[in-house]
Short mmCIF file of N, CA and C in Angstrom, two decimals:
data_model
loop_
_atom_site.label_atom_id
_atom_site.label_comp_id
_atom_site.label_asym_id
_atom_site.label_seq_id
_atom_site.Cartn_x
_atom_site.Cartn_y
_atom_site.Cartn_z
N UNK A 954 63.46 117.96 -72.76
CA UNK A 954 64.12 118.01 -71.32
C UNK A 954 65.52 117.87 -71.99
N UNK A 955 66.30 118.90 -71.24
CA UNK A 955 67.91 118.85 -71.65
C UNK A 955 68.57 117.79 -71.03
N UNK A 956 69.91 117.29 -71.40
CA UNK A 956 70.43 116.07 -70.93
C UNK A 956 70.63 116.18 -69.28
N UNK A 957 71.38 117.62 -68.81
CA UNK A 957 71.51 117.57 -67.42
C UNK A 957 70.14 117.48 -66.76
N UNK A 958 69.11 118.13 -67.26
CA UNK A 958 67.88 117.78 -66.37
C UNK A 958 67.29 116.55 -66.67
N UNK A 959 67.49 115.76 -67.72
CA UNK A 959 67.13 114.34 -67.53
C UNK A 959 68.08 113.45 -66.41
N UNK A 960 69.41 113.77 -66.58
CA UNK A 960 70.39 113.15 -65.68
C UNK A 960 69.71 113.47 -64.30
N UNK A 961 69.35 114.59 -63.98
CA UNK A 961 68.96 114.97 -62.78
C UNK A 961 67.69 114.19 -62.21
N UNK A 962 66.77 113.99 -63.19
CA UNK A 962 65.57 113.54 -63.09
C UNK A 962 65.77 111.81 -62.71
N UNK A 963 66.54 111.28 -63.64
CA UNK A 963 66.76 109.78 -63.41
C UNK A 963 67.58 109.78 -61.94
N UNK A 964 68.44 110.54 -61.58
CA UNK A 964 69.33 110.37 -60.37
C UNK A 964 68.38 110.65 -59.21
N UNK A 965 67.24 111.49 -59.34
CA UNK A 965 66.43 111.88 -58.18
C UNK A 965 65.42 110.48 -58.02
N UNK A 966 65.11 110.08 -59.36
CA UNK A 966 64.10 108.80 -59.15
C UNK A 966 64.90 107.65 -58.52
N UNK A 967 66.21 107.61 -59.02
CA UNK A 967 66.97 106.38 -58.36
C UNK A 967 67.23 106.75 -56.84
N UNK A 968 67.26 107.85 -56.40
CA UNK A 968 67.27 107.96 -54.85
C UNK A 968 66.13 107.77 -54.11
N UNK A 969 64.98 108.16 -54.78
CA UNK A 969 63.54 107.92 -54.37
C UNK A 969 63.38 106.22 -54.23
N UNK A 970 64.00 105.68 -55.11
CA UNK A 970 63.83 104.04 -55.24
C UNK A 970 64.67 103.53 -54.39
N UNK A 971 65.67 104.19 -54.14
CA UNK A 971 66.94 103.48 -53.33
C UNK A 971 66.77 103.12 -51.81
N UNK A 972 65.59 103.90 -51.43
CA UNK A 972 65.10 103.63 -49.82
C UNK A 972 64.20 102.19 -50.17
N UNK A 973 63.92 101.75 -51.16
CA UNK A 973 63.04 100.72 -51.15
C UNK A 973 63.86 99.57 -51.36
N UNK A 974 63.70 98.61 -50.32
CA UNK A 974 64.29 97.40 -50.11
C UNK A 974 65.90 97.37 -49.77
N UNK A 975 66.31 96.30 -50.13
CA UNK A 975 67.87 96.35 -49.92
C UNK A 975 68.13 95.16 -48.48
N UNK A 976 69.35 94.86 -48.51
CA UNK A 976 69.53 93.80 -47.42
C UNK A 976 70.62 94.47 -46.36
N UNK A 977 70.60 95.82 -46.41
CA UNK A 977 71.31 96.40 -45.32
C UNK A 977 70.78 96.52 -44.01
N UNK A 978 71.80 96.59 -43.06
CA UNK A 978 71.06 97.01 -41.69
C UNK A 978 70.63 98.31 -41.44
N UNK A 979 69.92 98.55 -40.51
CA UNK A 979 69.08 99.97 -40.59
C UNK A 979 70.29 101.11 -40.57
N UNK A 980 70.22 102.02 -41.12
CA UNK A 980 71.46 103.23 -41.15
C UNK A 980 71.17 104.22 -40.07
N UNK A 981 72.06 104.40 -38.93
CA UNK A 981 71.96 105.26 -38.10
C UNK A 981 72.31 106.73 -38.56
N UNK A 982 71.66 107.76 -37.92
CA UNK A 982 71.82 109.09 -38.16
C UNK A 982 72.27 109.69 -37.04
N UNK A 983 72.61 110.88 -36.93
CA UNK A 983 73.21 111.81 -35.78
C UNK A 983 71.81 111.81 -34.70
N UNK A 984 72.25 112.22 -33.80
CA UNK A 984 70.97 112.23 -32.59
C UNK A 984 70.39 113.30 -32.94
N UNK A 985 70.69 114.55 -33.45
CA UNK A 985 69.93 115.66 -33.75
C UNK A 985 70.73 116.80 -34.49
N UNK A 986 69.96 117.27 -35.53
CA UNK A 986 70.40 118.54 -36.15
C UNK A 986 69.99 119.67 -36.18
N UNK A 987 70.68 120.70 -35.52
CA UNK A 987 69.90 122.02 -35.20
C UNK A 987 69.66 122.81 -36.69
N UNK A 988 68.55 122.71 -37.36
CA UNK A 988 68.51 123.23 -38.69
C UNK A 988 69.05 124.64 -39.16
N UNK A 989 69.09 125.41 -37.83
CA UNK A 989 69.33 126.82 -38.34
C UNK A 989 71.00 126.83 -38.22
N UNK A 990 71.57 125.84 -37.46
CA UNK A 990 73.32 125.92 -37.66
C UNK A 990 73.31 125.05 -39.05
N UNK A 991 72.67 124.14 -39.48
CA UNK A 991 72.74 123.63 -40.94
C UNK A 991 72.64 124.53 -42.03
N UNK A 992 71.88 125.38 -41.94
CA UNK A 992 71.71 126.31 -43.00
C UNK A 992 73.04 126.90 -43.35
N UNK A 993 73.15 127.26 -44.80
CA UNK A 993 74.13 127.85 -45.04
C UNK A 993 74.86 127.18 -46.46
N UNK A 994 76.08 127.67 -46.68
CA UNK A 994 76.82 126.81 -48.00
C UNK A 994 77.58 125.82 -47.30
N UNK A 995 77.59 124.58 -47.95
CA UNK A 995 78.37 123.46 -47.80
C UNK A 995 79.07 123.09 -49.22
N UNK A 996 80.50 122.93 -49.06
CA UNK A 996 81.28 122.50 -50.22
C UNK A 996 81.32 120.91 -50.11
N UNK A 997 81.14 120.57 -50.95
CA UNK A 997 81.29 119.04 -51.44
C UNK A 997 83.06 118.63 -51.59
N UNK A 998 83.15 117.85 -50.41
CA UNK A 998 84.77 117.44 -50.45
C UNK A 998 84.94 116.14 -51.21
N UNK A 999 83.93 115.18 -51.21
CA UNK A 999 83.98 113.99 -51.96
C UNK A 999 82.75 113.33 -51.95
N UNK A 1000 82.62 112.41 -53.05
CA UNK A 1000 81.09 111.76 -53.19
C UNK A 1000 81.33 110.62 -53.70
N UNK A 1001 80.27 109.56 -53.69
CA UNK A 1001 80.13 108.55 -54.58
C UNK A 1001 79.80 109.09 -55.91
N UNK A 1002 80.00 108.40 -56.91
CA UNK A 1002 79.64 108.72 -58.16
C UNK A 1002 78.47 108.65 -58.40
N UNK A 1003 77.60 109.69 -59.20
CA UNK A 1003 76.11 109.70 -59.30
C UNK A 1003 76.12 110.36 -60.55
N UNK A 1004 75.11 109.75 -61.51
CA UNK A 1004 75.00 110.32 -62.92
C UNK A 1004 74.36 111.53 -62.84
N UNK A 1005 73.55 112.32 -61.74
CA UNK A 1005 73.05 113.42 -61.97
C UNK A 1005 74.44 114.45 -61.71
N UNK A 1006 75.46 114.06 -61.03
CA UNK A 1006 76.49 114.92 -60.87
C UNK A 1006 77.85 114.82 -61.95
N UNK A 1007 77.42 113.92 -62.92
CA UNK A 1007 78.32 113.65 -64.06
C UNK A 1007 79.11 115.24 -64.60
N UNK A 1008 80.45 115.15 -64.26
CA UNK A 1008 81.26 116.11 -64.98
C UNK A 1008 81.32 117.48 -63.73
N UNK A 1009 80.54 117.37 -62.78
CA UNK A 1009 80.46 118.52 -61.67
C UNK A 1009 82.04 118.38 -60.82
N UNK A 1010 82.43 119.68 -61.01
CA UNK A 1010 83.47 120.11 -59.97
C UNK A 1010 83.11 121.35 -59.13
N UNK A 1011 83.72 121.89 -58.18
CA UNK A 1011 83.47 122.88 -57.35
C UNK A 1011 81.99 122.91 -56.85
N UNK A 1012 81.63 121.74 -56.63
CA UNK A 1012 80.12 121.42 -56.03
C UNK A 1012 79.93 122.12 -54.73
N UNK A 1013 78.99 122.56 -54.74
CA UNK A 1013 78.31 123.32 -53.35
C UNK A 1013 76.82 123.39 -53.36
N UNK A 1014 76.62 123.07 -52.09
CA UNK A 1014 74.91 123.50 -51.79
C UNK A 1014 74.80 124.42 -50.92
N UNK A 1015 73.53 125.15 -51.21
CA UNK A 1015 73.45 126.13 -50.10
C UNK A 1015 71.86 126.07 -49.53
N UNK A 1016 71.76 125.74 -48.43
CA UNK A 1016 70.36 125.60 -47.60
C UNK A 1016 69.98 126.90 -47.07
N UNK A 1017 68.51 127.41 -47.25
CA UNK A 1017 68.07 128.39 -46.78
C UNK A 1017 66.63 128.22 -46.45
N UNK A 1018 65.99 129.09 -45.44
CA UNK A 1018 64.49 128.57 -44.99
C UNK A 1018 63.71 129.25 -46.34
N UNK A 1019 62.81 128.35 -46.66
CA UNK A 1019 61.60 128.56 -47.42
C UNK A 1019 60.60 129.48 -46.88
N UNK A 1020 59.68 130.40 -47.56
CA UNK A 1020 58.74 130.81 -47.06
C UNK A 1020 57.58 129.80 -47.10
N UNK A 1021 57.14 129.79 -45.82
CA UNK A 1021 55.84 128.89 -45.84
C UNK A 1021 56.26 127.47 -45.13
N UNK A 1022 57.63 127.49 -44.96
CA UNK A 1022 58.14 126.42 -44.33
C UNK A 1022 59.11 125.53 -45.29
N UNK A 1023 59.74 124.54 -44.69
CA UNK A 1023 60.68 123.95 -45.33
C UNK A 1023 62.00 124.49 -45.81
N UNK A 1024 62.74 123.74 -46.73
CA UNK A 1024 64.33 124.44 -46.70
C UNK A 1024 64.42 124.50 -48.36
N UNK A 1025 65.05 125.71 -48.78
CA UNK A 1025 65.20 126.12 -50.34
C UNK A 1025 66.80 125.27 -50.22
N UNK A 1026 67.08 124.40 -51.27
CA UNK A 1026 68.02 123.75 -51.64
C UNK A 1026 68.56 124.26 -52.95
N UNK A 1027 69.89 125.02 -53.01
CA UNK A 1027 70.35 125.25 -54.28
C UNK A 1027 71.95 124.63 -54.69
N UNK A 1028 71.89 124.01 -55.66
CA UNK A 1028 73.07 123.16 -55.77
C UNK A 1028 73.61 123.68 -57.09
N UNK A 1029 75.10 124.07 -56.89
CA UNK A 1029 75.92 124.36 -58.02
C UNK A 1029 76.95 123.66 -58.17
N UNK A 1030 77.42 123.41 -59.33
CA UNK A 1030 78.71 123.10 -59.75
C UNK A 1030 79.27 123.73 -61.04
N UNK A 1031 80.43 123.57 -61.30
CA UNK A 1031 81.08 123.94 -62.59
C UNK A 1031 81.24 122.70 -63.42
N UNK A 1032 81.02 122.64 -64.70
CA UNK A 1032 81.46 121.42 -65.70
C UNK A 1032 82.70 121.42 -65.91
N UNK A 1033 83.43 120.26 -65.44
CA UNK A 1033 84.75 119.53 -65.78
C UNK A 1033 85.86 120.82 -65.37
N UNK A 1034 85.81 121.81 -65.40
CA UNK A 1034 87.04 123.06 -64.77
C UNK A 1034 86.52 123.84 -63.85
N UNK A 1035 87.41 124.35 -63.08
CA UNK A 1035 87.12 125.65 -62.13
C UNK A 1035 86.44 126.62 -62.73
N UNK A 1036 86.64 126.86 -63.96
CA UNK A 1036 86.10 128.05 -64.74
C UNK A 1036 85.05 127.46 -65.76
N UNK A 1037 84.55 126.37 -65.64
CA UNK A 1037 83.65 125.65 -66.84
C UNK A 1037 82.35 126.31 -66.49
N UNK A 1038 81.36 125.78 -67.29
CA UNK A 1038 79.88 126.46 -67.29
C UNK A 1038 79.31 126.15 -65.99
N UNK A 1039 78.81 127.05 -65.47
CA UNK A 1039 77.83 126.89 -64.11
C UNK A 1039 76.84 126.32 -64.45
N UNK A 1040 76.42 125.00 -63.69
CA UNK A 1040 75.31 124.33 -63.49
C UNK A 1040 74.82 124.41 -62.28
N UNK A 1041 73.23 124.87 -62.25
CA UNK A 1041 72.40 125.11 -60.89
C UNK A 1041 71.33 124.10 -61.03
N UNK A 1042 70.69 123.80 -59.65
CA UNK A 1042 69.55 122.92 -59.68
C UNK A 1042 68.99 123.23 -58.29
N UNK A 1043 67.82 124.10 -58.42
CA UNK A 1043 67.22 124.45 -57.20
C UNK A 1043 65.91 123.40 -56.87
N UNK A 1044 66.04 123.24 -55.39
CA UNK A 1044 65.10 122.13 -54.89
C UNK A 1044 64.59 122.51 -53.85
N UNK A 1045 63.82 121.59 -53.02
CA UNK A 1045 63.37 121.97 -51.76
C UNK A 1045 63.53 120.73 -50.70
N UNK A 1046 63.60 121.04 -49.68
CA UNK A 1046 63.82 119.81 -48.57
C UNK A 1046 62.81 119.77 -47.47
N UNK A 1047 62.33 118.51 -46.86
CA UNK A 1047 61.56 118.73 -45.92
C UNK A 1047 61.92 117.62 -44.83
N UNK A 1048 61.83 118.14 -43.80
CA UNK A 1048 62.26 117.30 -42.53
C UNK A 1048 61.23 116.06 -42.50
N UNK A 1049 61.64 114.91 -42.51
CA UNK A 1049 60.40 113.77 -42.13
C UNK A 1049 60.90 112.99 -40.91
N UNK A 1050 61.78 113.46 -40.26
CA UNK A 1050 61.93 113.04 -38.80
C UNK A 1050 62.19 113.92 -37.72
N UNK A 1051 60.99 114.44 -37.15
CA UNK A 1051 61.16 115.86 -36.39
C UNK A 1051 61.68 115.42 -34.97
N UNK A 1052 61.98 114.21 -34.76
CA UNK A 1052 62.45 113.98 -33.52
C UNK A 1052 64.05 114.33 -33.50
N UNK A 1053 64.69 113.93 -34.76
CA UNK A 1053 66.04 114.29 -34.80
C UNK A 1053 66.27 115.44 -35.73
N UNK A 1054 65.52 115.58 -36.78
CA UNK A 1054 65.59 116.61 -37.88
C UNK A 1054 66.90 115.98 -38.80
N UNK A 1055 67.21 114.84 -38.65
CA UNK A 1055 68.36 114.31 -39.33
C UNK A 1055 68.01 113.38 -40.57
N UNK A 1056 66.67 113.29 -40.70
CA UNK A 1056 66.14 112.56 -41.95
C UNK A 1056 65.42 113.67 -42.64
N UNK A 1057 65.96 113.90 -43.86
CA UNK A 1057 65.08 114.74 -44.81
C UNK A 1057 64.84 114.06 -46.11
N UNK A 1058 63.80 114.55 -46.81
CA UNK A 1058 63.85 114.45 -48.06
C UNK A 1058 63.79 115.55 -49.19
N UNK A 1059 64.61 115.36 -50.21
CA UNK A 1059 64.89 116.51 -51.16
C UNK A 1059 64.33 116.19 -52.58
N UNK A 1060 63.81 117.25 -52.97
CA UNK A 1060 63.36 117.34 -54.35
C UNK A 1060 63.88 118.35 -55.20
N UNK A 1061 64.20 117.77 -56.48
CA UNK A 1061 64.72 118.92 -57.55
C UNK A 1061 63.75 118.63 -58.76
N UNK A 1062 62.91 117.68 -58.68
CA UNK A 1062 62.07 117.60 -59.85
C UNK A 1062 60.65 116.76 -59.17
N UNK A 1063 59.68 117.62 -58.91
CA UNK A 1063 58.60 117.16 -58.38
C UNK A 1063 57.91 116.25 -59.21
N UNK A 1064 57.30 115.21 -58.82
CA UNK A 1064 56.95 114.70 -57.41
C UNK A 1064 57.95 113.89 -56.72
N UNK A 1065 59.11 113.80 -57.46
CA UNK A 1065 60.17 112.81 -57.02
C UNK A 1065 61.06 113.50 -55.86
N UNK A 1066 61.06 112.44 -54.49
CA UNK A 1066 61.89 113.08 -53.34
C UNK A 1066 63.07 111.92 -53.19
N UNK A 1067 64.11 112.32 -52.79
CA UNK A 1067 65.28 111.29 -52.39
C UNK A 1067 65.44 111.57 -50.94
N UNK A 1068 66.12 110.54 -50.27
CA UNK A 1068 66.28 110.43 -49.24
C UNK A 1068 67.67 111.36 -48.77
N UNK A 1069 67.88 111.92 -47.79
CA UNK A 1069 68.97 112.86 -47.55
C UNK A 1069 68.86 112.62 -45.87
N UNK A 1070 70.19 111.89 -45.42
CA UNK A 1070 70.19 111.43 -43.97
C UNK A 1070 71.34 112.13 -43.51
N UNK A 1071 71.61 112.70 -42.33
CA UNK A 1071 72.69 113.18 -42.13
C UNK A 1071 73.35 112.08 -40.91
N UNK A 1072 74.46 111.80 -41.33
CA UNK A 1072 74.98 110.38 -40.78
C UNK A 1072 75.98 110.80 -39.80
N UNK A 1073 76.72 111.82 -39.98
CA UNK A 1073 77.69 112.43 -39.19
C UNK A 1073 77.73 114.00 -39.42
N UNK A 1074 78.44 114.50 -38.40
CA UNK A 1074 78.20 115.91 -38.02
C UNK A 1074 79.24 116.46 -37.28
N UNK A 1075 80.09 117.57 -37.74
CA UNK A 1075 81.09 118.03 -36.73
C UNK A 1075 80.71 118.64 -35.56
N UNK A 1076 81.40 118.90 -34.69
CA UNK A 1076 80.97 119.41 -33.54
C UNK A 1076 80.49 120.95 -33.52
N UNK A 1077 81.12 121.59 -34.45
CA UNK A 1077 80.70 122.90 -34.70
C UNK A 1077 80.04 123.26 -36.05
N UNK A 1078 79.32 121.92 -36.49
CA UNK A 1078 78.93 122.23 -37.80
C UNK A 1078 79.90 122.36 -39.00
N UNK A 1079 81.16 122.07 -38.87
CA UNK A 1079 82.22 122.33 -39.76
C UNK A 1079 82.05 121.29 -41.08
N UNK A 1080 81.85 119.98 -40.47
CA UNK A 1080 81.56 119.17 -41.80
C UNK A 1080 80.40 118.29 -41.61
N UNK A 1081 79.99 117.67 -42.76
CA UNK A 1081 78.79 116.75 -42.48
C UNK A 1081 79.06 115.60 -43.47
N UNK A 1082 78.35 114.54 -43.13
CA UNK A 1082 78.09 113.22 -43.90
C UNK A 1082 76.78 112.91 -44.14
N UNK A 1083 76.62 112.89 -45.44
CA UNK A 1083 75.27 112.70 -45.79
C UNK A 1083 75.04 111.32 -46.78
N UNK A 1084 74.20 110.66 -46.32
CA UNK A 1084 73.83 109.54 -47.19
C UNK A 1084 72.18 109.21 -47.26
N UNK A 1085 72.00 107.96 -47.60
CA UNK A 1085 70.62 107.42 -47.65
C UNK A 1085 70.79 105.99 -47.69
N UNK A 1086 69.53 105.36 -47.22
CA UNK A 1086 69.39 103.87 -46.79
C UNK A 1086 70.03 102.89 -47.60
N UNK A 1087 70.04 103.03 -48.85
CA UNK A 1087 70.30 101.96 -49.52
C UNK A 1087 72.04 102.02 -49.89
N UNK A 1088 72.59 102.93 -49.29
CA UNK A 1088 74.05 103.27 -49.36
C UNK A 1088 74.38 103.44 -50.81
N UNK A 1089 73.99 103.75 -51.72
CA UNK A 1089 74.14 104.09 -53.25
C UNK A 1089 74.57 105.39 -53.43
N UNK A 1090 74.41 106.35 -52.64
CA UNK A 1090 74.78 107.57 -52.64
C UNK A 1090 75.46 107.97 -51.36
N UNK A 1091 76.57 109.07 -51.38
CA UNK A 1091 77.18 109.23 -50.21
C UNK A 1091 78.01 110.75 -50.55
N UNK A 1092 78.05 111.67 -49.66
CA UNK A 1092 78.58 112.91 -49.71
C UNK A 1092 79.49 113.26 -48.40
N UNK A 1093 80.42 113.93 -48.64
CA UNK A 1093 81.33 114.50 -47.60
C UNK A 1093 81.22 115.84 -47.58
N UNK A 1094 80.88 116.77 -46.81
CA UNK A 1094 80.61 118.05 -46.98
C UNK A 1094 81.26 118.99 -45.76
N UNK A 1095 81.80 120.04 -46.33
CA UNK A 1095 82.52 121.06 -45.46
C UNK A 1095 81.97 122.54 -45.78
N UNK A 1096 82.35 123.14 -44.61
CA UNK A 1096 81.89 124.50 -44.53
C UNK A 1096 82.83 125.51 -45.66
N UNK A 1097 84.02 124.92 -45.77
CA UNK A 1097 85.24 125.28 -46.63
C UNK A 1097 85.53 124.70 -47.76
N UNK A 1098 86.05 124.98 -48.80
CA UNK A 1098 86.46 124.23 -49.83
C UNK A 1098 87.45 123.30 -49.28
N UNK A 1099 88.14 122.96 -48.53
CA UNK A 1099 89.10 122.54 -47.97
C UNK A 1099 88.96 121.77 -46.73
N UNK A 1100 89.15 120.51 -46.54
CA UNK A 1100 89.16 119.89 -45.33
C UNK A 1100 90.39 119.24 -45.07
N UNK A 1101 90.80 119.37 -43.88
CA UNK A 1101 91.95 119.09 -43.41
C UNK A 1101 92.17 117.40 -43.42
N UNK A 1102 93.23 116.76 -43.71
CA UNK A 1102 93.49 115.35 -44.00
C UNK A 1102 93.07 114.49 -42.57
N UNK A 1103 93.40 114.96 -41.40
CA UNK A 1103 93.25 114.32 -40.20
C UNK A 1103 91.55 114.10 -39.98
N UNK A 1104 90.77 115.25 -40.36
CA UNK A 1104 89.22 115.16 -40.23
C UNK A 1104 88.83 114.37 -41.28
N UNK A 1105 89.29 114.38 -42.54
CA UNK A 1105 88.71 113.65 -43.85
C UNK A 1105 88.85 112.08 -43.36
N UNK A 1106 90.28 111.94 -42.95
CA UNK A 1106 90.52 110.46 -42.55
C UNK A 1106 89.51 109.89 -41.47
N UNK A 1107 89.31 110.77 -40.44
CA UNK A 1107 88.35 110.49 -39.42
C UNK A 1107 86.98 110.02 -39.96
N UNK A 1108 86.44 110.90 -40.76
CA UNK A 1108 85.18 110.81 -41.39
C UNK A 1108 84.96 109.52 -42.22
N UNK A 1109 86.29 109.27 -43.11
CA UNK A 1109 86.26 107.93 -44.04
C UNK A 1109 86.23 106.70 -43.07
N UNK A 1110 86.94 106.98 -41.97
CA UNK A 1110 87.00 106.06 -40.82
C UNK A 1110 85.75 105.41 -40.43
N UNK A 1111 84.71 106.28 -40.51
CA UNK A 1111 83.35 106.02 -39.71
C UNK A 1111 82.74 104.92 -40.86
N UNK A 1112 82.93 105.07 -42.38
CA UNK A 1112 82.12 104.49 -43.18
C UNK A 1112 81.72 103.04 -43.12
N UNK A 1113 82.78 102.13 -42.70
CA UNK A 1113 82.39 100.66 -42.70
C UNK A 1113 81.48 100.43 -41.53
N UNK A 1114 81.43 101.05 -40.48
CA UNK A 1114 80.55 100.84 -39.47
C UNK A 1114 79.09 101.32 -39.78
N UNK A 1115 79.11 102.14 -40.82
CA UNK A 1115 77.82 102.61 -41.58
C UNK A 1115 77.44 101.65 -42.62
N UNK A 1116 78.21 100.74 -43.09
CA UNK A 1116 77.84 99.89 -44.05
C UNK A 1116 78.18 100.46 -45.42
N UNK A 1117 79.10 101.47 -45.53
CA UNK A 1117 79.67 101.89 -46.63
C UNK A 1117 81.08 101.67 -46.97
N UNK A 1118 81.29 101.42 -47.96
CA UNK A 1118 82.84 101.10 -48.72
C UNK A 1118 83.44 102.53 -48.96
N UNK A 1119 84.64 102.80 -48.41
CA UNK A 1119 85.42 103.90 -48.90
C UNK A 1119 85.91 103.90 -50.34
N UNK A 1120 86.05 102.63 -50.86
CA UNK A 1120 86.49 102.61 -52.40
C UNK A 1120 85.85 103.30 -53.20
N UNK A 1121 84.71 103.48 -53.29
CA UNK A 1121 84.05 104.47 -54.52
C UNK A 1121 84.07 105.87 -54.34
N UNK A 1122 84.45 106.40 -53.27
CA UNK A 1122 84.73 107.90 -52.99
C UNK A 1122 85.56 108.64 -54.17
N UNK A 1123 85.10 109.44 -54.72
CA UNK A 1123 85.94 110.24 -55.51
C UNK A 1123 85.84 111.81 -54.78
N UNK A 1124 87.19 112.28 -54.82
CA UNK A 1124 87.29 113.72 -54.45
C UNK A 1124 86.97 114.71 -55.35
N UNK A 1125 86.28 115.95 -54.81
CA UNK A 1125 85.89 116.92 -55.62
C UNK A 1125 86.66 117.87 -55.71
N UNK A 1126 87.03 118.14 -57.12
CA UNK A 1126 87.81 119.47 -57.25
C UNK A 1126 87.13 120.75 -56.78
N UNK A 1127 87.97 121.61 -55.80
CA UNK A 1127 87.54 122.82 -55.10
C UNK A 1127 88.51 123.85 -55.49
N UNK A 1128 88.07 125.09 -55.71
CA UNK A 1128 88.94 126.22 -55.73
C UNK A 1128 89.66 126.19 -54.37
N UNK A 1129 90.98 127.12 -54.28
CA UNK A 1129 91.73 127.26 -53.16
C UNK A 1129 90.91 128.24 -52.11
N UNK A 1130 89.86 129.05 -52.61
CA UNK A 1130 89.12 129.68 -51.79
C UNK A 1130 87.65 129.98 -52.52
N UNK A 1131 86.75 130.51 -51.60
CA UNK A 1131 85.36 130.40 -52.00
C UNK A 1131 85.21 131.58 -52.89
#
């Protein structure tokens, strides 16, 4: 198994185990996610550092329906620079909370699944805040490679109430246009 695949496997195992235990208060999600509106491409604006994303820039995720149900996930990034080697990982997601559609499980390496919870969502699905119960992982996503400063600060301002610290956030290098 290549190093990127090993890192991905370790990261997913960590995400799977992350939901086990911990002394955090329950993590609230958004009230409802319209999955049809959520599908499409999301650009990573910022994230908590994660071994399975080591060296990734221009990170984006594309969600689409899978034949037979569920969601196809295609994560892509460039290594180190805007024109670096393209790294891709294809996975699948399944909704685990049908009342809200805000709690999903994602797998890039069967049989391991990681928690993917939508914690915040722009009114027009222009941005999303995604995390998981242990608070070890966090992503700020946008429909475009850039997010205006006021919106970014408003999202970051929500973190303490969710039990997240803004300190570990790292900005993701993105091109000027998609």
